[in-house]
Coordinates of C-alpha atoms and ligand atoms in Angstrom, one line a residue:
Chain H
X1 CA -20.8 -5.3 29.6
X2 CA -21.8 -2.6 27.1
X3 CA -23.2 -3.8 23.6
X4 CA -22.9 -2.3 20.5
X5 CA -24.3 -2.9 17.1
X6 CA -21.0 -2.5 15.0
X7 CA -17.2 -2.7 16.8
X8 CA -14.9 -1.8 14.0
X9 CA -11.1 -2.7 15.1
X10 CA -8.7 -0.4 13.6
X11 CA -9.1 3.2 12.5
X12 CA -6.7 3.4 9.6
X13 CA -8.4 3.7 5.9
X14 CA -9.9 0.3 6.1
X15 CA -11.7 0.8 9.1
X16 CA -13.2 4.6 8.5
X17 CA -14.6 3.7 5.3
X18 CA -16.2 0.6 6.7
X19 CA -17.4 2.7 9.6
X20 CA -18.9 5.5 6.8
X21 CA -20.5 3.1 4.7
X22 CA -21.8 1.3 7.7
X23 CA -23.3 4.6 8.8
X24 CA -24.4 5.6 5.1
X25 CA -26.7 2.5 5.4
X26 CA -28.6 3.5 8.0
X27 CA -26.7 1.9 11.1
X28 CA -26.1 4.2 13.8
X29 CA -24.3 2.5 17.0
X30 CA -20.9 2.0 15.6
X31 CA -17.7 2.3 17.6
X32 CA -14.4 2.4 16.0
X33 CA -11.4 1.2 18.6
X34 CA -7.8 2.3 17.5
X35 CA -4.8 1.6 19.0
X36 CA -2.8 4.6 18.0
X37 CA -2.9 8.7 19.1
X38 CA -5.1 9.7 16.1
X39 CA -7.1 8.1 13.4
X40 CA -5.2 7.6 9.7
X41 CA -3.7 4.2 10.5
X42 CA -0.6 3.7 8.3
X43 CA -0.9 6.4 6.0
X44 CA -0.3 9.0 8.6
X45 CA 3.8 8.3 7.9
X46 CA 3.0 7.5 4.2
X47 CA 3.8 11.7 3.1
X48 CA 4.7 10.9 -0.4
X49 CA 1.8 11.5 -3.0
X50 CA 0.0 9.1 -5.2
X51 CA -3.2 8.2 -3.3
X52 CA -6.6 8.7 -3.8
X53 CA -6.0 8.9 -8.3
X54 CA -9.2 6.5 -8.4
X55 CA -11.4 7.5 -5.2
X56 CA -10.8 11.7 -5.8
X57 CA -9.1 11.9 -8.7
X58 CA -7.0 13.9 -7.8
X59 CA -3.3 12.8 -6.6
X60 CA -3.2 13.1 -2.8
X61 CA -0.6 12.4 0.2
X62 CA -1.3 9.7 2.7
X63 CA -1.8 12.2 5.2
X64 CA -4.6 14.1 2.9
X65 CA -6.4 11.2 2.1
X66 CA -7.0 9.8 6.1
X67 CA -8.1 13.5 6.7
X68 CA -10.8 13.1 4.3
X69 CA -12.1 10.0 5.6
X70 CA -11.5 11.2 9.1
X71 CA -13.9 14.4 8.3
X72 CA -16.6 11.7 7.3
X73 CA -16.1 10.3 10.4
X74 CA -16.4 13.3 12.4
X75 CA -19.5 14.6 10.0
X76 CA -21.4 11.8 10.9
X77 CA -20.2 11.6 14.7
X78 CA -19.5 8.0 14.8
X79 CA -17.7 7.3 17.8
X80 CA -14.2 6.1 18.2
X81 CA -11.6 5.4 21.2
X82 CA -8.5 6.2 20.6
X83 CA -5.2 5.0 22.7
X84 CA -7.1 1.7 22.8
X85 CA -6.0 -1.8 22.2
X86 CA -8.1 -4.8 21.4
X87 CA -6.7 -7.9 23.4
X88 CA -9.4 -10.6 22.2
X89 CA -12.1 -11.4 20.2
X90 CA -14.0 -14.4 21.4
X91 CA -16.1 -16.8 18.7
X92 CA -19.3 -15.2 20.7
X93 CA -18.1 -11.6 19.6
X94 CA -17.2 -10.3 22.8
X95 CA -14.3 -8.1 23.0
X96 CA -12.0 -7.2 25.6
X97 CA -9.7 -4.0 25.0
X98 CA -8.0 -1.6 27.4
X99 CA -7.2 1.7 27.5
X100 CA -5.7 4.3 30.2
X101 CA -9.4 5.9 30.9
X102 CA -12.0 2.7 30.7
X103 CA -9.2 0.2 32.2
X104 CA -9.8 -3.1 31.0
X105 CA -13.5 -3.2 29.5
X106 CA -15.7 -5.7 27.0
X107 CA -18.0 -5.0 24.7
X108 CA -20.8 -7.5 23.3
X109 CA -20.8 -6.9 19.6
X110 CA -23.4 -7.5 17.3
X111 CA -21.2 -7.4 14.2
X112 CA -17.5 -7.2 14.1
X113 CA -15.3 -5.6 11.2
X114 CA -11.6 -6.6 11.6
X115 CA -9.5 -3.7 9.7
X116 CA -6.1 -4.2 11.8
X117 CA -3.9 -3.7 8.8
X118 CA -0.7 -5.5 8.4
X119 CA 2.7 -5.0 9.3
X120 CA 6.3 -5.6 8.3
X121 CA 7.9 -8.9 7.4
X122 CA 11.2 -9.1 9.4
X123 CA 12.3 -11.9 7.8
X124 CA 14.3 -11.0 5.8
X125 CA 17.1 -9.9 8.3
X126 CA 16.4 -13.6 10.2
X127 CA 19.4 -15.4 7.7
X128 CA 21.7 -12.8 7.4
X129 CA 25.6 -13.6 9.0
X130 CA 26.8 -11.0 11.3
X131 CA 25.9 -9.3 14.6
X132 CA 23.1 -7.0 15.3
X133 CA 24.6 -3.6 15.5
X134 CA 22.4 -0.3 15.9
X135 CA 21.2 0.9 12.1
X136 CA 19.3 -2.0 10.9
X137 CA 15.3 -0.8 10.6
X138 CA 12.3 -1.7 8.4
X139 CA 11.9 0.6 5.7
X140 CA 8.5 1.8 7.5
X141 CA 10.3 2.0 11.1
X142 CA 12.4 4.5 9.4
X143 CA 9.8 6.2 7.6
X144 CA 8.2 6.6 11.3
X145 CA 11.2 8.2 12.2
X146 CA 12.0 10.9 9.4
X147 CA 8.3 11.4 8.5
X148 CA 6.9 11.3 12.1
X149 CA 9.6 12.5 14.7
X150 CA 12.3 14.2 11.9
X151 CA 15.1 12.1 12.8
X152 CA 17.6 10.4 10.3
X153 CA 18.3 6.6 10.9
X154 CA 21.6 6.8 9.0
X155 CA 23.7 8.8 6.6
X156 CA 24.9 6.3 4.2
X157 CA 22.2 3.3 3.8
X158 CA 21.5 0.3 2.0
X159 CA 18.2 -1.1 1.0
X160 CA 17.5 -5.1 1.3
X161 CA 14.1 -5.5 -0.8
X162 CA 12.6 -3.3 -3.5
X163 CA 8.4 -3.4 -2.1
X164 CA 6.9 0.2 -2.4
X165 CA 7.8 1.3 1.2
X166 CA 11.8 0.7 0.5
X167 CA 11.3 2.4 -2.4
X168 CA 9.2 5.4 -1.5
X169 CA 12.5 5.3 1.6
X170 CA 15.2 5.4 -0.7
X171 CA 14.0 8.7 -2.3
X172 CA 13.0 10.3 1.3
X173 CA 16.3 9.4 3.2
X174 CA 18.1 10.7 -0.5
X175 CA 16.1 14.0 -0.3
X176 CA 17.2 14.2 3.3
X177 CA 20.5 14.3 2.5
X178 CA 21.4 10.7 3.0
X179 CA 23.3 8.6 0.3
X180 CA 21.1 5.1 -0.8
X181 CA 23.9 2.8 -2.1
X182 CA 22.1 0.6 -3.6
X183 CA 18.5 -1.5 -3.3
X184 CA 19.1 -5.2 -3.3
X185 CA 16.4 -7.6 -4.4
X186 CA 16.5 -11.3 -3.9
X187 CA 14.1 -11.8 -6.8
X188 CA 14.8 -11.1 -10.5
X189 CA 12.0 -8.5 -10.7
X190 CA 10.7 -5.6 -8.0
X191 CA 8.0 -5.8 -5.8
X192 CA 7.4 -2.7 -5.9
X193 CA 5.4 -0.4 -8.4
X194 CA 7.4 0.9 -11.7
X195 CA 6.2 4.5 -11.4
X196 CA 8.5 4.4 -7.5
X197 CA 11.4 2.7 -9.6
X198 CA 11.7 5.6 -11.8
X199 CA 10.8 8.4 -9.6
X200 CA 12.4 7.0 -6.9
X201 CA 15.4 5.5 -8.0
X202 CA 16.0 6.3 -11.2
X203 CA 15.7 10.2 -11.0
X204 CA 18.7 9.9 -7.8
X205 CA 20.9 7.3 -9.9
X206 CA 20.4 4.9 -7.3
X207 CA 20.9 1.2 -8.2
X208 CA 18.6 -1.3 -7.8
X209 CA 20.4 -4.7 -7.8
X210 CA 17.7 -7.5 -9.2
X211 CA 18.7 -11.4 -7.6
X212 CA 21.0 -9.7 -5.5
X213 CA 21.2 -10.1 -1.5
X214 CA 22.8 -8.9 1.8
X215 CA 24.6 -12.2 2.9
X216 CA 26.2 -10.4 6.3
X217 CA 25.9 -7.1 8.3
X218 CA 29.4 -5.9 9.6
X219 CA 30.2 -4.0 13.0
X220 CA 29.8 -4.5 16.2
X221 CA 27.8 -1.2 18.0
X222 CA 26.8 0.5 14.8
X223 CA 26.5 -1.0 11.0
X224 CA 29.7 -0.4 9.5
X225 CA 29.0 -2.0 6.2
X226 CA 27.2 -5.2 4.5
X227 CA 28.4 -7.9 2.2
X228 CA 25.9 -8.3 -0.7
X229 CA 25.7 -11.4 -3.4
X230 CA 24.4 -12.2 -6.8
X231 CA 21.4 -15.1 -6.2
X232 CA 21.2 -18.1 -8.6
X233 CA 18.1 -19.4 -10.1
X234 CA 17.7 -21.2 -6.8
X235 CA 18.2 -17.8 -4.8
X236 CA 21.7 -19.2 -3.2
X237 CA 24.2 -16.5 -3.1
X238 CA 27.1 -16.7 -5.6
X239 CA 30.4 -16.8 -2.9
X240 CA 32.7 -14.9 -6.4
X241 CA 30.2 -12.2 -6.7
X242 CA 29.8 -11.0 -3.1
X243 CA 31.4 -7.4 -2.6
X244 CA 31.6 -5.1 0.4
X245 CA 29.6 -1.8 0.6
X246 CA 30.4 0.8 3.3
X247 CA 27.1 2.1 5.3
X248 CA 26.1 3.0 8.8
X249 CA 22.6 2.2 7.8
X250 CA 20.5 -1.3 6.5
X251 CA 17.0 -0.9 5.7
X252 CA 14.8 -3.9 5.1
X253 CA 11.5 -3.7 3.3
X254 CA 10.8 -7.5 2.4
X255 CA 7.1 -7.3 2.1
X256 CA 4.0 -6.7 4.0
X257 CA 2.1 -9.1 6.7
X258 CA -1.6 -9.2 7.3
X259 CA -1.8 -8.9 11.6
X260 CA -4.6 -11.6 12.4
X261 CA -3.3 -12.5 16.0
X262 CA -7.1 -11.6 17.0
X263 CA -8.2 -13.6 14.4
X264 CA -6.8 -16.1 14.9
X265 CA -7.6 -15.9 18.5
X266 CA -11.5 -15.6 17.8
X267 CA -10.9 -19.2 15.6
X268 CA -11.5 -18.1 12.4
X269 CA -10.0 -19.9 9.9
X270 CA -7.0 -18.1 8.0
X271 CA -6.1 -18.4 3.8
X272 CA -2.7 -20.3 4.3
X273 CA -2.0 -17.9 1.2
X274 CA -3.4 -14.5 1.8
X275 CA -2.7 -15.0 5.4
X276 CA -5.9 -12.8 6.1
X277 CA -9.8 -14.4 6.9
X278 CA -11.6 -16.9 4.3
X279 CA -14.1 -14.5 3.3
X280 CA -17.7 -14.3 1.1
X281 CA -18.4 -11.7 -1.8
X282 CA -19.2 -9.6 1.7
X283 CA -15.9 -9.8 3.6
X284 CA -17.6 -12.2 5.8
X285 CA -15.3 -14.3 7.3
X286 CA -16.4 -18.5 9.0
X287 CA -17.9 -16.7 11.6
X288 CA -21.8 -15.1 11.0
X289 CA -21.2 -11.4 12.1
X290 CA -17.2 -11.0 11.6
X291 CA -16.0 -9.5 8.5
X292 CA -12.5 -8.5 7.6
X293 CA -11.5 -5.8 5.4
X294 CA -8.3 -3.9 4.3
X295 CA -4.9 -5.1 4.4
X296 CA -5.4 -7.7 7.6
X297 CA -7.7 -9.5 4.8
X298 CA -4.7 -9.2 2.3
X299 CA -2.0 -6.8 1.0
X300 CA -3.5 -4.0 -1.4
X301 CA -1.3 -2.4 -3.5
X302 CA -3.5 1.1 -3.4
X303 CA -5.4 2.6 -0.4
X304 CA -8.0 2.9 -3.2
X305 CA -9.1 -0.7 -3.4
X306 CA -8.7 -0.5 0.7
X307 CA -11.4 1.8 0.7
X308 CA -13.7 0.0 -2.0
X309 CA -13.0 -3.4 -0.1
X310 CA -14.2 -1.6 3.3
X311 CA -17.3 -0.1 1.8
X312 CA -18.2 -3.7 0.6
X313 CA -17.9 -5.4 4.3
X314 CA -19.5 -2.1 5.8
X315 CA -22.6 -2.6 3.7
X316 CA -22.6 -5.6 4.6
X317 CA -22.2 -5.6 8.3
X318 CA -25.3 -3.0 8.4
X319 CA -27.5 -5.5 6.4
X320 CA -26.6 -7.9 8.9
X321 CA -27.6 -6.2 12.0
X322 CA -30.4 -4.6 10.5
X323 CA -32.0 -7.2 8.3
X324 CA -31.1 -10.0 10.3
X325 CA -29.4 -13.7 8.8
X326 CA -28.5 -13.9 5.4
X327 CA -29.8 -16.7 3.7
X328 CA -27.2 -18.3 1.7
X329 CA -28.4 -18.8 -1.9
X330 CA -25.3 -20.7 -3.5
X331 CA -21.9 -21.7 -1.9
X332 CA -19.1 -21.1 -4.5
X333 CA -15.3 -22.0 -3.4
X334 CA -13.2 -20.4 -5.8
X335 CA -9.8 -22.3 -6.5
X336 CA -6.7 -21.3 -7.9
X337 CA -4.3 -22.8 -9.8
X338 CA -0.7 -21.8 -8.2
X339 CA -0.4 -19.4 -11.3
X340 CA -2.9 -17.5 -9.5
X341 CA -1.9 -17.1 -6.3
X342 CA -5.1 -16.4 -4.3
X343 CA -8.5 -14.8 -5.1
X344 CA -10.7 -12.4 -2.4
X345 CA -13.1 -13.6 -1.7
X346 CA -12.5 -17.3 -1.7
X347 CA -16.1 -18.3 -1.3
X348 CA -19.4 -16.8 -3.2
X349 CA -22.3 -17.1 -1.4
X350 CA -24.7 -14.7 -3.0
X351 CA -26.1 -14.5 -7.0
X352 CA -25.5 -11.1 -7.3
X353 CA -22.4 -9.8 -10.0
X354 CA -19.0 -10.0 -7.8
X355 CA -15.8 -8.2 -8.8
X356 CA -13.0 -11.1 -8.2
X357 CA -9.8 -9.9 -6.8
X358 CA -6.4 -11.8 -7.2
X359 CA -2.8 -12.1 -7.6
X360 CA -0.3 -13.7 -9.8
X361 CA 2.6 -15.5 -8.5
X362 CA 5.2 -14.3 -11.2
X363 CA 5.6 -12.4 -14.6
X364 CA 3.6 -13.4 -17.5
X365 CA 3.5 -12.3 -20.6
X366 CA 1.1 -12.8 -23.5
X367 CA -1.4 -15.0 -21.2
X368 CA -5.0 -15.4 -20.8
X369 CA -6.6 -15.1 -17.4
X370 CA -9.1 -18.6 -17.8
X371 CA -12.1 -18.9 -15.1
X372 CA -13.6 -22.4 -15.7
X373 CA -16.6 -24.5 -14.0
X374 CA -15.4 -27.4 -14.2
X375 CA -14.3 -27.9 -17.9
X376 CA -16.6 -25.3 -19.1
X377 CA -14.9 -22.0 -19.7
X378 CA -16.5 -19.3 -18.7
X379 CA -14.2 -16.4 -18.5
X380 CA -11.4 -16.1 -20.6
X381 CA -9.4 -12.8 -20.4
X382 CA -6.3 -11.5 -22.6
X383 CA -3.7 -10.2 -20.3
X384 CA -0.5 -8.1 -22.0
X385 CA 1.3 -8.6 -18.9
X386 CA 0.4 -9.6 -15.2
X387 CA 2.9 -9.2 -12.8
X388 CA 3.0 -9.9 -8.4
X389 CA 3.1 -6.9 -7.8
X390 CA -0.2 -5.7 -9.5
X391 CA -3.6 -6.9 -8.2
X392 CA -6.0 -8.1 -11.1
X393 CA -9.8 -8.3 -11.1
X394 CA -12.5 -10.0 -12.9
X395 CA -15.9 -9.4 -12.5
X396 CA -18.5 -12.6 -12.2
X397 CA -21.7 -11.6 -13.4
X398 CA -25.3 -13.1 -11.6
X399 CA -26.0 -14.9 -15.3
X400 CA -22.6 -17.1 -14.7
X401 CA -22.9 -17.5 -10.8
X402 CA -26.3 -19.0 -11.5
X403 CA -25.2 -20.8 -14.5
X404 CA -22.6 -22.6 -12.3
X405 CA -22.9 -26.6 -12.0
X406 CA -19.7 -27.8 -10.8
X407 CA -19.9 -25.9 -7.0
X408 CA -16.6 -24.4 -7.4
X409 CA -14.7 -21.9 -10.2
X410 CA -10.9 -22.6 -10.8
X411 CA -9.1 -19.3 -11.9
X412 CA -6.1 -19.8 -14.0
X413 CA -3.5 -18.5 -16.1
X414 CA -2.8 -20.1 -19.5
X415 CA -1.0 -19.1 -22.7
X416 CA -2.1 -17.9 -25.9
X417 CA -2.2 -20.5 -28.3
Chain I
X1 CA 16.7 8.3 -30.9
X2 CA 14.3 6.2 -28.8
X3 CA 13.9 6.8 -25.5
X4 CA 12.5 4.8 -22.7
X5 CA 10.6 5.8 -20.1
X6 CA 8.3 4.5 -17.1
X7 CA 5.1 7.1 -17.1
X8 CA 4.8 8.2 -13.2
X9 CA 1.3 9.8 -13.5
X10 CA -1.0 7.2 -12.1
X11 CA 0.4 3.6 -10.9
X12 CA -0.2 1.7 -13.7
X13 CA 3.3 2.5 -14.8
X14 CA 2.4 2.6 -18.6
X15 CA 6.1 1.8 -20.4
X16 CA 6.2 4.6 -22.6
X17 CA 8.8 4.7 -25.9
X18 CA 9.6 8.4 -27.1
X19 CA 10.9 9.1 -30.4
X20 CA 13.5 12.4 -31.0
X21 CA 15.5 14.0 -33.6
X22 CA 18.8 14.8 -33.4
X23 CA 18.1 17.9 -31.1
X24 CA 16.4 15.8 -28.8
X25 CA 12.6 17.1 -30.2
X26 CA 9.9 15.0 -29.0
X27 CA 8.6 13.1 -32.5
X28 CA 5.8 10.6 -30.7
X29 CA 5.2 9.1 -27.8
X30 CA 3.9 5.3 -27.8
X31 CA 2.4 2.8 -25.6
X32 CA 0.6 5.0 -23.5
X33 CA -3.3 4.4 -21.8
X34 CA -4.4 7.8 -21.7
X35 CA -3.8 11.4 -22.6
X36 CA -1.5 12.5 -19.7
X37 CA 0.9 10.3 -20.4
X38 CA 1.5 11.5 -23.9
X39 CA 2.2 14.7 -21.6
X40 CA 3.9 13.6 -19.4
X41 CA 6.4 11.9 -22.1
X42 CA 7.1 15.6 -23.8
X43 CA 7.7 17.2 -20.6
X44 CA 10.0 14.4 -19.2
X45 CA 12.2 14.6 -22.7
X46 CA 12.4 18.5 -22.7
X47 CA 12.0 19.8 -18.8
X48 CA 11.1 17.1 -16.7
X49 CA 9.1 18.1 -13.4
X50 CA 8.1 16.3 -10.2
X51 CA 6.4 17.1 -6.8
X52 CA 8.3 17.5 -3.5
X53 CA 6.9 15.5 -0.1
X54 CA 8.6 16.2 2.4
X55 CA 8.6 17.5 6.0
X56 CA 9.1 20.7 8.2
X57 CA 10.0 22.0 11.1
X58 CA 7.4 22.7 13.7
X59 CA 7.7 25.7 15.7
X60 CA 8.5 24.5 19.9
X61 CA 9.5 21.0 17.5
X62 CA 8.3 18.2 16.0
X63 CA 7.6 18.0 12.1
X64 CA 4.8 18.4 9.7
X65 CA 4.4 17.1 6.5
X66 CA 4.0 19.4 3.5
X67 CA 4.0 19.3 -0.3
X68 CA 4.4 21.4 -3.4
X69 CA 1.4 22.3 -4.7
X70 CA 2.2 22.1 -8.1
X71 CA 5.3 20.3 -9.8
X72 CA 9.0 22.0 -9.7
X73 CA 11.8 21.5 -12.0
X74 CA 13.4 18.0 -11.1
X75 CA 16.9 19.6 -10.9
X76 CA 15.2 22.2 -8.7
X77 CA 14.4 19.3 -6.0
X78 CA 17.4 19.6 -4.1
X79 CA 17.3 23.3 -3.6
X80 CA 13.6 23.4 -2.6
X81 CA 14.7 20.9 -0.1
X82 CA 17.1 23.9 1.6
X83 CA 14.7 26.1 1.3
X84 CA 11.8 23.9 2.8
X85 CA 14.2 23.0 5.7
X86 CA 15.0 26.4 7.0
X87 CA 11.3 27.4 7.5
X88 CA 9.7 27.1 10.9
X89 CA 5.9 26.3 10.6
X90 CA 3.3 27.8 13.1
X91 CA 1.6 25.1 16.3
X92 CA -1.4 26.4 14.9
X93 CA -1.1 25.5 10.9
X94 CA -4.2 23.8 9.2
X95 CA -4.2 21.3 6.2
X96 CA -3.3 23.1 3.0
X97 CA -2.2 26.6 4.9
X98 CA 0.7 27.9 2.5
X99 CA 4.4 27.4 4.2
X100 CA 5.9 28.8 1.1
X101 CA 5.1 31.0 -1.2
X102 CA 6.2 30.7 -4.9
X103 CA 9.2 28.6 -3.9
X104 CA 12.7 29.7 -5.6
X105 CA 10.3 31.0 -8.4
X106 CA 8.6 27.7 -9.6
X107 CA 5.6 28.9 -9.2
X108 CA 5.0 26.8 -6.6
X109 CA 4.0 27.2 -3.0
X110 CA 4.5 24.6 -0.3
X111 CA 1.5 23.5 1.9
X112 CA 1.0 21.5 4.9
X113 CA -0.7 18.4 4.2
X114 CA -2.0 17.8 7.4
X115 CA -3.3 19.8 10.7
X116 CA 0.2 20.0 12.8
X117 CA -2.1 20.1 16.1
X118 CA -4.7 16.2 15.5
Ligands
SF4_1 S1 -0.2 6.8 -19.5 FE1 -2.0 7.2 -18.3 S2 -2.6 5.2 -17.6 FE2 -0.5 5.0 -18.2 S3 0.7 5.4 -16.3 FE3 0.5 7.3 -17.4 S4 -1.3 8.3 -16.5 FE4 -1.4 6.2 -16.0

């Protein structure tokens, strides 16, 4: 059994900026292990602009940005197998992976940076009447296909969810000479980012249909057409507003899925929320040594804050293996109040300042973001407008971490008064 | 008039409101965070422009994905896209090599964004 210092799994964006800053401070046996042909992860399909406005500054396509981190890779010669899949992680961090050169092999890690990356929901096809003809896809299984291997999945398609990716679709297959029907979204506002509404819809006239839903798929060897339906408050469909629309083609982009089979499988224990790792202000998770980074931690909305979250558990996987144990200090849960959906991290283990990421669980309007210790406020933020789809920070400074009495912060949203 | 309009520039998505006169001139432009989206208001109302993403043809096959280097005309899109599809790029093409030069006139050339051989 080899051993390394550093096994990073996955070589998307997550796990090359882990792997840089890991190398930028001062560790030097590191081995990224990626399943796929080529580093890049996901944004190797992902040719549409729009990344990189805060890391650059400059607007780049997925495809630029992974060659940029890929080049730091390569500058600093930190090693990487490709074609390789990780198969376990034990608690002991011992992996076992396989490829078609090394067979089956393990490696006895001293610190382990989980940056898998998420994948596709398919639930939302689960409760739909109908048979399953040929032309139903996720909206990134498509995007695979036209941006990857240049092949249309259809000519005349309809959309079932509005997150980024079935957006950022409906423009590409449009472009490509397809028609996009319509986007159907079960909730009453988009998941997906206003800029790709208008630039992606709006500019091609194509409508997006808020509480609307596909309530069955018709034909037998190829999608023929679907039935769609107004939603009620309740999201049932309405049976007097369902109509028919004629396509060969259904794409389903219903949200994004942190992959944590490993982790799961090494026993860590898993936000019920996030569905990524419990982590620390380091992107440790409940095991010493195993930090988790990227979108298998949870769902970023910009490669950007991928990047910055990866530098953070790089850092902090170096420190580990070079300085040895961390001595907790303080041990912080954060708590939410259902308003707020989640927070990264959950836990605070350290006094130093740490930027607070989170979600919301709806639209509000005219609110204040509260952060109390018990009933002491100790944060209280004006908000115009928060919405799901937007990740929001707050940064706790070392004065309030150490002013903390209670052992735990509850982050909420309340209205102005 | 007022006009509505979602600013595209960065993701923030400022929701911009444009004011115009009778032959549709650009009065002001409200509610946006920074300067480019004052811009991007005036040039949305009068000759609104985007970038192209797209992909092309690989010499012996496959694809390649490529970009305008600069903004086109949005009614322009659609035409680029016939352009862009009839060209057959080189095995050997490197990240930012120039597909296209000065496409349809916009000013614009088309570039691969990545190396086609990884
Ligand atoms: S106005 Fe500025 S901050 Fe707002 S979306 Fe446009 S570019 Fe971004």
């Amino acid at each position: 059994m080899s051993k390394v210092d550093l096994v990073i799994i996955g070589g998307g964006p997550a796990g090359m900026s882990a792997a840089v800053a890991a190398y930028d401070a001062g560790l030097r046996n590191i081995l990224i292990l990626e399943r796929d042909t080529s580093l890049g992860g996901i944004l190797r399909q992902c040719i549409h602009n729009g990344f990189g406005l805060h890391r650059f500054k400059e607007e780049l396509t997925g495809p630029e940005y992974a060659y940029r981190y890929e080049l730091q890779v390569r500058e600093r010669n930190i090693p990487f197998k490709l074609n390789t899949m990780v198969l376990n992680v034990s608690p002991d961090k011992v992996i076992t992976a396989m490829n078609s050169e090394d067979g089956m092999f393990t490696i006895e890690a001293g610190a382990i940076i989980l940056a898998m990356g998420c994948r596709e929901r398919p639930k939302g096809a689960l409760n739909i009447a109908g048979s399953r003809p040929a032309g139903i896809f996720t909206a990134g299984t498509a995007q695979k296909f036209v941006n990857m291997d240049g092949y249309m999945p259809g000519k005349k398609v309809v959309i079932l969810g509005s997150g980024d990716i079935g957006l950022i679709m409906a423009r590409r297959m449009t472009l490509e000479g397809a028609k996009v029907e319509a986007v159907c979204e079960l909730m009453p506002y988009s998941g997906g980012l206003a800029r790709n509404i208008e630039q992606c819809l709006n500019d091609f006239n194509i409508p997006l249909m808020l509480s609307h839903t596909v309530v069955e798929i018709h034909g037998k060897e190829r999608v023929t057409g679907v039935t769609i339906a107004k939603v009620d408050e309740r999201r049932k469909p309405i049976p007097e507003t369902k109509q028919y629309i004629e396509c060969d083609t259904l794409l389903l982009s219903c949200g994004l899925i942190p992959e944590n089979e490993l982790t799961r499988g090494a026993g860590i224990s898993i936000d019920r929320v996030t569905n990524g790792a419990f982590v620390d202000q380091n992107r440790q998770t409940d095991i010493e040594g195993v930090f988790a980074c990227g979108n298998v931690l949870h769902v970023h909305d910009l490669v950007d804050y991928v990047s910055e979250e990866s530098e953070i558990a790089g850092k902090a996987a170096a420190a580990y293996i070079m300085n040895g144990k961390h001595e907790k200090a303080v041990a912080i849960e954060l708590k939410t109040d259902g308003k707020i959906r989640y927070t990264v991290p959950q836990r605070i283990t350290s006094e130093e300042n740490v930027t607070v990421y989170f979600r919301v669980a709806d639209v509000y309007r005219d609110v204040r973001i509260v952060v109390k210790d018990g009933e002491n406020v100790i944060i209280n933020k004006k908000k115009q407008k928060v919405a799901p789809g937007e990740m929001e920070t707050v940064t706790l400074t070392s004065a309030m971490i150490n002013g903390i009495t209670s052992g735990s912060l509850s982050f909420g949203i309340e209205g102005i008064n | 008039m007022i006009r509505e309009l979602t600013c595209i520039i960065c993701p923030k998505g400022c929701q911009l409101k444009v004011e115009l006169d009778e032959n549709k001139k650009v009065i002001s432009v409200t509610g946006y965070t920074c300067k480019r989206g004052e811009v991007y208001a005036n040039t949305e109302c009068t000759a609104p422009m985007r970038t192209i993403t797209t992909t092309a043809a690989v010499i012996g096959g496959g694809v390649v994905p490529v970009k305008t280097d600069k903004t086109v005309p949005k009614e322009m899109m659609f035409d680029c896209m016939k352009v862009i599809n009839q060209v057959r790029v080189s095995e050997d093409a490197k990240l930012g090599d120039i597909v296209i030069e000065n496409i349809l006139g916009t000013g614009a050339n088309v570039v691969t964004t990545r190396n086609v051989k990884i």
